[in-house]
Tab-separated table of C-alpha atoms in Angstrom:
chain	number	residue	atom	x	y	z
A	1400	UNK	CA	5.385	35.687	-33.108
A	1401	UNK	CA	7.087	38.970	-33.968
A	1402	UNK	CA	6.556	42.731	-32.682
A	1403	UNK	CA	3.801	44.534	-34.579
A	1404	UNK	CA	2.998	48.394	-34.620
A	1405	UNK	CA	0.515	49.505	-32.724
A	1406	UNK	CA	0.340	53.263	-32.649
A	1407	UNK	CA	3.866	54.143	-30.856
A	1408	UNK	CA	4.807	51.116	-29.611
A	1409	UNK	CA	4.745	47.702	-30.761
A	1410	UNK	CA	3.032	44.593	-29.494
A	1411	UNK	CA	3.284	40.387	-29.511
A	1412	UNK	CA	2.200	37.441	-27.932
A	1413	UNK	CA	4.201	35.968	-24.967
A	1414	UNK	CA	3.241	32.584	-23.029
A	1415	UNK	CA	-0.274	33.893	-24.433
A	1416	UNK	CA	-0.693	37.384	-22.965
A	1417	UNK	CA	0.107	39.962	-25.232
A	1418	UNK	CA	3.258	42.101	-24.265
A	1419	UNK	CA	4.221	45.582	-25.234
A	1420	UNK	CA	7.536	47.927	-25.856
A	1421	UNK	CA	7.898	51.559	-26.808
A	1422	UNK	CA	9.529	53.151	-29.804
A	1423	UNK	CA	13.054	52.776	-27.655
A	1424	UNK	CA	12.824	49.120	-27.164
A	1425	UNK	CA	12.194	49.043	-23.667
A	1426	UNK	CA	9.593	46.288	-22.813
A	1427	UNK	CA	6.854	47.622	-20.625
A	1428	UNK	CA	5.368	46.246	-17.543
A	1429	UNK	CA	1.549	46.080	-19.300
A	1430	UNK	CA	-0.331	47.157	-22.268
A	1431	UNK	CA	-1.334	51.050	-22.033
A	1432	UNK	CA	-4.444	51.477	-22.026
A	1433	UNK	CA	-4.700	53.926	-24.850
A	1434	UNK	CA	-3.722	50.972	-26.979
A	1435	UNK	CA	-7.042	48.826	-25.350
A	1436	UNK	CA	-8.767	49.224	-28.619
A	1437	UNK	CA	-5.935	49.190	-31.390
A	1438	UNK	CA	-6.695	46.716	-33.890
A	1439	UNK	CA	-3.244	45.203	-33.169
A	1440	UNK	CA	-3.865	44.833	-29.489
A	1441	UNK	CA	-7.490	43.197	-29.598
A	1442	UNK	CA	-6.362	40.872	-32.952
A	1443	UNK	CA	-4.003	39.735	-30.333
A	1444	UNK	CA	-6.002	39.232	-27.523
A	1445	UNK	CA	-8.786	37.703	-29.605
A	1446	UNK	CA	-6.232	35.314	-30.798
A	1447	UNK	CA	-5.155	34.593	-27.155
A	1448	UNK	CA	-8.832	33.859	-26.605
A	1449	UNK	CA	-9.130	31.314	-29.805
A	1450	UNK	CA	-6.216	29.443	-28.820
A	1451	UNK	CA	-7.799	28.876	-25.660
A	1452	UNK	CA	-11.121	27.477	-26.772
A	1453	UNK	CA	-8.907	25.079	-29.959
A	1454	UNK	CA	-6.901	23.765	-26.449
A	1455	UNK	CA	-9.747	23.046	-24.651
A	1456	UNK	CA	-11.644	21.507	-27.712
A	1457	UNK	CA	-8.391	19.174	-28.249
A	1458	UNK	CA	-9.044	18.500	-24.899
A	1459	UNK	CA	-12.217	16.984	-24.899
A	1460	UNK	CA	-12.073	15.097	-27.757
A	1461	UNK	CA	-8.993	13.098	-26.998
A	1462	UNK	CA	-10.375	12.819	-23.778
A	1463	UNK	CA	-13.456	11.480	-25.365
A	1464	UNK	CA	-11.471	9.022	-27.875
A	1465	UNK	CA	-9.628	7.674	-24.809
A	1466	UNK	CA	-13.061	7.156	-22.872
A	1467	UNK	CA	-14.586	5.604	-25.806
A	1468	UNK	CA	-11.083	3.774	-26.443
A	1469	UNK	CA	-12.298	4.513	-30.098
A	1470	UNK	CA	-9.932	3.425	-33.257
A	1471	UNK	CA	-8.840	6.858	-34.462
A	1472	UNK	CA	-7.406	6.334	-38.461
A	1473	UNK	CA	-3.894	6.869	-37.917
A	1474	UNK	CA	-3.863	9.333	-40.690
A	1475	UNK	CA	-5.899	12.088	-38.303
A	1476	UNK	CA	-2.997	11.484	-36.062
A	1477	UNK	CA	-0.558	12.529	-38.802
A	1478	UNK	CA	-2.567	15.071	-40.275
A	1479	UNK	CA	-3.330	16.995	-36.618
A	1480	UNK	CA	0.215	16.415	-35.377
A	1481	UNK	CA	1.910	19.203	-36.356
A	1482	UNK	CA	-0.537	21.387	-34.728
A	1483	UNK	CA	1.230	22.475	-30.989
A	1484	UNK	CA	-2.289	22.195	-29.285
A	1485	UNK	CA	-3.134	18.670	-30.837
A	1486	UNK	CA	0.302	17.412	-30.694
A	1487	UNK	CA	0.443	18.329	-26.370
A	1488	UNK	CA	-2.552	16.860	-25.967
A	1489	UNK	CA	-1.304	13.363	-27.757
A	1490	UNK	CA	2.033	12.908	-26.871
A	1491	UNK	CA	3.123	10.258	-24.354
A	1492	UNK	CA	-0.449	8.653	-24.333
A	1493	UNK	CA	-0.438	5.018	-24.095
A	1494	UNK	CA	-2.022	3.775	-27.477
A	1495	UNK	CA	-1.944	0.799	-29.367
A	1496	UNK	CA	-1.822	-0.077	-32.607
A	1497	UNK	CA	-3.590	-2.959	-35.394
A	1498	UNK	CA	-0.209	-5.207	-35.083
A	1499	UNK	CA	-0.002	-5.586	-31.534
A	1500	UNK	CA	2.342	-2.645	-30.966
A	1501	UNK	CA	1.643	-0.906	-26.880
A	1502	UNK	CA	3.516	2.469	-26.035
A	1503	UNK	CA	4.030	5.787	-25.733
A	1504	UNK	CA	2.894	7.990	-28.410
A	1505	UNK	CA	6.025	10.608	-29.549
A	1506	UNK	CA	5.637	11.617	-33.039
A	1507	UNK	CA	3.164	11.072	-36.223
A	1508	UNK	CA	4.889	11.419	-39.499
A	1509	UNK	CA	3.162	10.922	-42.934
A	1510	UNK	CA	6.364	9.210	-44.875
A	1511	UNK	CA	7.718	7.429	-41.419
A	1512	UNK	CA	4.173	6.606	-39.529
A	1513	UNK	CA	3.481	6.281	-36.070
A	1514	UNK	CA	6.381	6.743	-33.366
A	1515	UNK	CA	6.152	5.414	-30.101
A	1516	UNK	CA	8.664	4.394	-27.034
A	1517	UNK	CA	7.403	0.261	-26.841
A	1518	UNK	CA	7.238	-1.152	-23.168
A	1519	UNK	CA	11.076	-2.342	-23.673
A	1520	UNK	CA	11.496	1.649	-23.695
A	1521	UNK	CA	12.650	0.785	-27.418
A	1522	UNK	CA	11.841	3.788	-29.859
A	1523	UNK	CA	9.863	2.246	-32.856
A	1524	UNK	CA	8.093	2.979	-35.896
A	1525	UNK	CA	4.526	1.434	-37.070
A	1526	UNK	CA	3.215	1.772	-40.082
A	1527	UNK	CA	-0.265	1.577	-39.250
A	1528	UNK	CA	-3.534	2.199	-40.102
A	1529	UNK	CA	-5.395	3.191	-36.982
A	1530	UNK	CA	-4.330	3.470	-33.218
A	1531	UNK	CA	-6.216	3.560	-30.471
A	1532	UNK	CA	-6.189	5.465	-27.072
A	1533	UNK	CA	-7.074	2.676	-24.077
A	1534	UNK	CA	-9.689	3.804	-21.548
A	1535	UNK	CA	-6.680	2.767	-18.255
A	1536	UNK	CA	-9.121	0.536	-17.082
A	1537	UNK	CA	-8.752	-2.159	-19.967
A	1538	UNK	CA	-4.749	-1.554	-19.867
A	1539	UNK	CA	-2.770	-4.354	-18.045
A	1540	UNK	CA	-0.463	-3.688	-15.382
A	1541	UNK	CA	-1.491	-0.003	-15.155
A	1542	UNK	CA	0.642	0.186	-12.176
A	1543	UNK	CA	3.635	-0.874	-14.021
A	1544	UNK	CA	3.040	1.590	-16.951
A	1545	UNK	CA	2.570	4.149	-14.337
A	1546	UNK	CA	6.046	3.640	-12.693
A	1547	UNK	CA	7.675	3.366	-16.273
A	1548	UNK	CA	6.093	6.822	-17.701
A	1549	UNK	CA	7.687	8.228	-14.298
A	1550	UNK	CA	10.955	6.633	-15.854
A	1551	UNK	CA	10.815	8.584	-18.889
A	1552	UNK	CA	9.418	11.641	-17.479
A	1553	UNK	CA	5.701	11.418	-19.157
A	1554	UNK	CA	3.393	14.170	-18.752
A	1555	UNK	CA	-0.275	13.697	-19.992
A	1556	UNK	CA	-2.440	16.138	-20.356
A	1557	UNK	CA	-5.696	14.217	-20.075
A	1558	UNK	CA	-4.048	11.894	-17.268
A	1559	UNK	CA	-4.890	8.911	-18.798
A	1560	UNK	CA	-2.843	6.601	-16.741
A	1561	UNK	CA	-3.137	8.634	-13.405
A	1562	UNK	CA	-7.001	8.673	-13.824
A	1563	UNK	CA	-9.125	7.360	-11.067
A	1564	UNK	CA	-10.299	3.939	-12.251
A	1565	UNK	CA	-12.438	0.925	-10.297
A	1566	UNK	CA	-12.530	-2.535	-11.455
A	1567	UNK	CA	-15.708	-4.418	-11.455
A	1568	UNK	CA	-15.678	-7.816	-9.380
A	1569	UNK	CA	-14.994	-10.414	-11.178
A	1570	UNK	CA	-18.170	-12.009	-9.343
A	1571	UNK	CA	-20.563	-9.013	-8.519
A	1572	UNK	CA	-23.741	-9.426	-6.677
A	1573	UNK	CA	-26.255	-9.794	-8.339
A	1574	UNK	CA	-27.842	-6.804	-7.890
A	1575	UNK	CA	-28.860	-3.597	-9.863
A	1576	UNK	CA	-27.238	-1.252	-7.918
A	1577	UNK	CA	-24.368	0.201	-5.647
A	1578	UNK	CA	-24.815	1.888	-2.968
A	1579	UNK	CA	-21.134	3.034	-1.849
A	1580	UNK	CA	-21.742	6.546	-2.339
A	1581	UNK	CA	-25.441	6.664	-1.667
A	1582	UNK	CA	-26.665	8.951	1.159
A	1583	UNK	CA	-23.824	11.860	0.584
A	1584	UNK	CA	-26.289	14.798	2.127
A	1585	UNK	CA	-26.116	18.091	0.348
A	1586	UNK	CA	-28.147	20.966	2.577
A	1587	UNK	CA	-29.780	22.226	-0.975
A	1588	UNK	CA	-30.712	20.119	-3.814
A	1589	UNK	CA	-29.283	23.056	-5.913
A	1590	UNK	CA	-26.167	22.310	-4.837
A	1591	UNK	CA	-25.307	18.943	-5.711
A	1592	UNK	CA	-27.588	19.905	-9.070
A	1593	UNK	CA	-24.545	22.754	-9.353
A	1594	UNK	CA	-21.854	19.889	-8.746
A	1595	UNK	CA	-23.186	17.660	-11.603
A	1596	UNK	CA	-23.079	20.691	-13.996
A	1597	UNK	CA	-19.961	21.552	-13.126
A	1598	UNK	CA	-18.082	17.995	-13.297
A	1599	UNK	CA	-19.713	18.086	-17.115
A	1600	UNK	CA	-22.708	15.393	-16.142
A	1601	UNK	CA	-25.746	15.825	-17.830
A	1602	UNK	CA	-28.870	15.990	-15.424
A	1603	UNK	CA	-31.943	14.613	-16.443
A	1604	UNK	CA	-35.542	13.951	-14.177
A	1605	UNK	CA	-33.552	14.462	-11.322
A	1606	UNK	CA	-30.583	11.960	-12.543
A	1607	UNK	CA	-27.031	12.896	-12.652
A	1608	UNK	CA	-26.397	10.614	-16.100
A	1609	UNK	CA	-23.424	10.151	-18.207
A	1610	UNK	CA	-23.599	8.338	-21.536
A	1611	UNK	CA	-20.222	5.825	-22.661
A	1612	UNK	CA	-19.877	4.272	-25.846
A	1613	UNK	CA	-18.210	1.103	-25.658
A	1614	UNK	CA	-17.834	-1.795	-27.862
A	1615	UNK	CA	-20.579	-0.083	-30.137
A	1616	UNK	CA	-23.490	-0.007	-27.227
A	1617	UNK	CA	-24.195	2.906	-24.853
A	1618	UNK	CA	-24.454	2.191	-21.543
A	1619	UNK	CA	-25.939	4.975	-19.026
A	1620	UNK	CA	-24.727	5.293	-15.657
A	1621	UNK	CA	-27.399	7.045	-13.310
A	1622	UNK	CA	-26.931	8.654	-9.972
A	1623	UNK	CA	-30.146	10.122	-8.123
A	1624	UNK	CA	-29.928	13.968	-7.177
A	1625	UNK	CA	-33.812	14.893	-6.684
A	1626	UNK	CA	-36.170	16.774	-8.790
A	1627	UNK	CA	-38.134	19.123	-6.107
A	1628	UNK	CA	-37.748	22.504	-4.345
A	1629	UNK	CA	-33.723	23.258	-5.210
A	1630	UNK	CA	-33.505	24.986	-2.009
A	1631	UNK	CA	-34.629	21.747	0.110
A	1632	UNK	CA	-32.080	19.498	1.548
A	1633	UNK	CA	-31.346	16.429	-0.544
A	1634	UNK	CA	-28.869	13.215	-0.244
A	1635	UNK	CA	-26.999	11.388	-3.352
A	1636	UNK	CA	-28.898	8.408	-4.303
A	1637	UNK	CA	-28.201	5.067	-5.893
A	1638	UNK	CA	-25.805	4.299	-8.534
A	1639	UNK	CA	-27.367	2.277	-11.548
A	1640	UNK	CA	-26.447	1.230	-15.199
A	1641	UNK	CA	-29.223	1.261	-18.149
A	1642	UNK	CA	-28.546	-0.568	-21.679
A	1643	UNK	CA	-30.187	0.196	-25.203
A	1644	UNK	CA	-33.634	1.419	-24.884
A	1645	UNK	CA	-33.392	2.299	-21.185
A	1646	UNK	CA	-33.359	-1.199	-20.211
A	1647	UNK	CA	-32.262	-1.207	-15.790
A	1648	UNK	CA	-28.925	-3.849	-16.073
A	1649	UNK	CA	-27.429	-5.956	-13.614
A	1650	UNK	CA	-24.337	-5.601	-11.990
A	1651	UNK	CA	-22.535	-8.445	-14.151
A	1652	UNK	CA	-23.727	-7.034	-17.475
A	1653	UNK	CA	-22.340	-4.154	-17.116
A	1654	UNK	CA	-18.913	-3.495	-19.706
A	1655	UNK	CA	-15.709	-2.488	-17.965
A	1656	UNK	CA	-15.442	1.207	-18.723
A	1657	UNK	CA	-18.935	1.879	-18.071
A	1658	UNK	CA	-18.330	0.581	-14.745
A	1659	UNK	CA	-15.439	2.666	-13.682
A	1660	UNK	CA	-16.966	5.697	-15.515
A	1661	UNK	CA	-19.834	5.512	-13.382
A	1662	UNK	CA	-18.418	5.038	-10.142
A	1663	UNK	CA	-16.123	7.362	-10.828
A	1664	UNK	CA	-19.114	10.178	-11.330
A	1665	UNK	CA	-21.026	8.464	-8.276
A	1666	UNK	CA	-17.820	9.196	-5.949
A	1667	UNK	CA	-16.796	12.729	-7.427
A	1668	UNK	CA	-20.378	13.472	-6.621
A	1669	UNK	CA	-20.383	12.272	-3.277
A	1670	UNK	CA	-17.314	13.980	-2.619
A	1671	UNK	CA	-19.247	17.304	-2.242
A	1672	UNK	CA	-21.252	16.330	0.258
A	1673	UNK	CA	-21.701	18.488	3.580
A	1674	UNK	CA	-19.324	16.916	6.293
A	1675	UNK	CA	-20.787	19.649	8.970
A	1676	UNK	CA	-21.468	17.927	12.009
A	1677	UNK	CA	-24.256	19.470	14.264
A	1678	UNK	CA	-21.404	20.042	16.958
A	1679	UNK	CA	-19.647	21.957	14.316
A	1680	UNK	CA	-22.674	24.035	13.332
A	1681	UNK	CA	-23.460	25.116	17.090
């Protein structure tokens, strides 16, 4: 963006904080403050601020198209492309496409389609109609893409191939529950409640829950926090799945990305627990 007057100096937008020079040219180390409330200088700022909130929005719903592994019409692709926030957000995922196609997403072009970087490292051009953004649990070889988007210098912003992912047994018990990272003890209830918030779970009669959508059925994965007295001591409970209608499911019904989804919130949430040892405390 250019310079624009603001009083006797002029301001503009640099790496998203908003810089300022007088009438002489001569950048300055910060805004005056005299110029807090010019209409130039808070335009700016409030623009700073926008940007922010469109990044994170792009964000989350990539994120939640790649979680989902939802078809996304390959004309939304064009269309949001040229947009710097949408397009650094997409670029170098792993999507694939209606014909087969599996690579690297690099450019989205009305008259040209869909450009990608195959798994030959071949550049190539599909004209297709939708593409969609694998969860990295239901990719093959992950470790293989992973050491060939090292090879070409990938960067994703949602980390879709360096995301933490767990594969269910191909023979699990048969059982309704896992218990791996049950009993993680938290000294106050209201801080483990503070952990789901934060990691974006929603909480629900004392449930850390998080909803996926997969294959056209949500699936609920459930890890117990408490419901009583925030300030008493509490200990991560039980990680279970629910189907349609609230329905408890075995451990062999349930779908892939559900699985690692949910043990992936079970073990972020045990993470936090209190390691303190009573030879520590004394």
């Amino acid at each position: 963006m250019g310079w624009v007057r603001a009083g006797d100096y002029e301001v503009a937008l640099e790496d998203g904080t908003v810089v300022c020079r007088n009438s002489a040219g001569k950048r300055l180390k910060s805004v005056p403050a005299k110029l807090a409330d010019d209409p130039a200088v808070s335009g700016l700022r409030q623009f700073v601020e926008w940007l922010d909130r469109h990044e994170r929005a792009c964000v989350a719903d990539v994120e939640r198209w790649m979680v989902r592994s939802l078809a996304v019409p390959a004309d939304v692709v064009v269309r949001v492309w040229p947009d710097t926030a949408w397009q650094a957000v997409l670029r170098d995922l792993v999507v694939t496409t209606g014909d087969g196609t599996t690579g690297f997403l690099r450019d989205a072009d009305p008259e040209r389609g869909i450009g990608m970087v195959d798994l030959d490292g071949d550049t190539v051009r599909v004209a297709a109609d939708e593409v969609r953004i694998p969860h990295p649990v239901l990719l093959e070889d992950l470790d293989d893409l992973r050491e060939f988007a090292a090879e070409l210098g990938v960067d994703q912003k949602i980390g879709q191939l360096y995301r933490e992912v767990w594969h269910k047994p191909e023979n699990p018990a048969d059982a309704r529950s896992v218990d791996e990272y049950a009993g993680g003890k938290f000294d106050q209830l209201r801080f483990l409640l503070g952990r789901a918030t934060s990691l974006g779970y929603q909480v629900r009669g004392g449930d850390a829950v998080l909803p996926v959508l997969e294959d056209g059925r949500t699936t609920e994965a459930h890890v117990w926090l408490g419901d009583f007295d925030p300030y008493e001591s509490t200990e991560t409970g039980q990680l279970t799945w629910t189907g349609p209608g609230g329905r408890g499911l075995r451990l062999a019904e349930v779908p892939p990305v559900a699985w690692s989804e949910g043990m992936r919130m079970a073990a972020a949430l045990y993470a936090g627990r209190s390691t303190e040892t009573q030879e520590d405390a004394a």
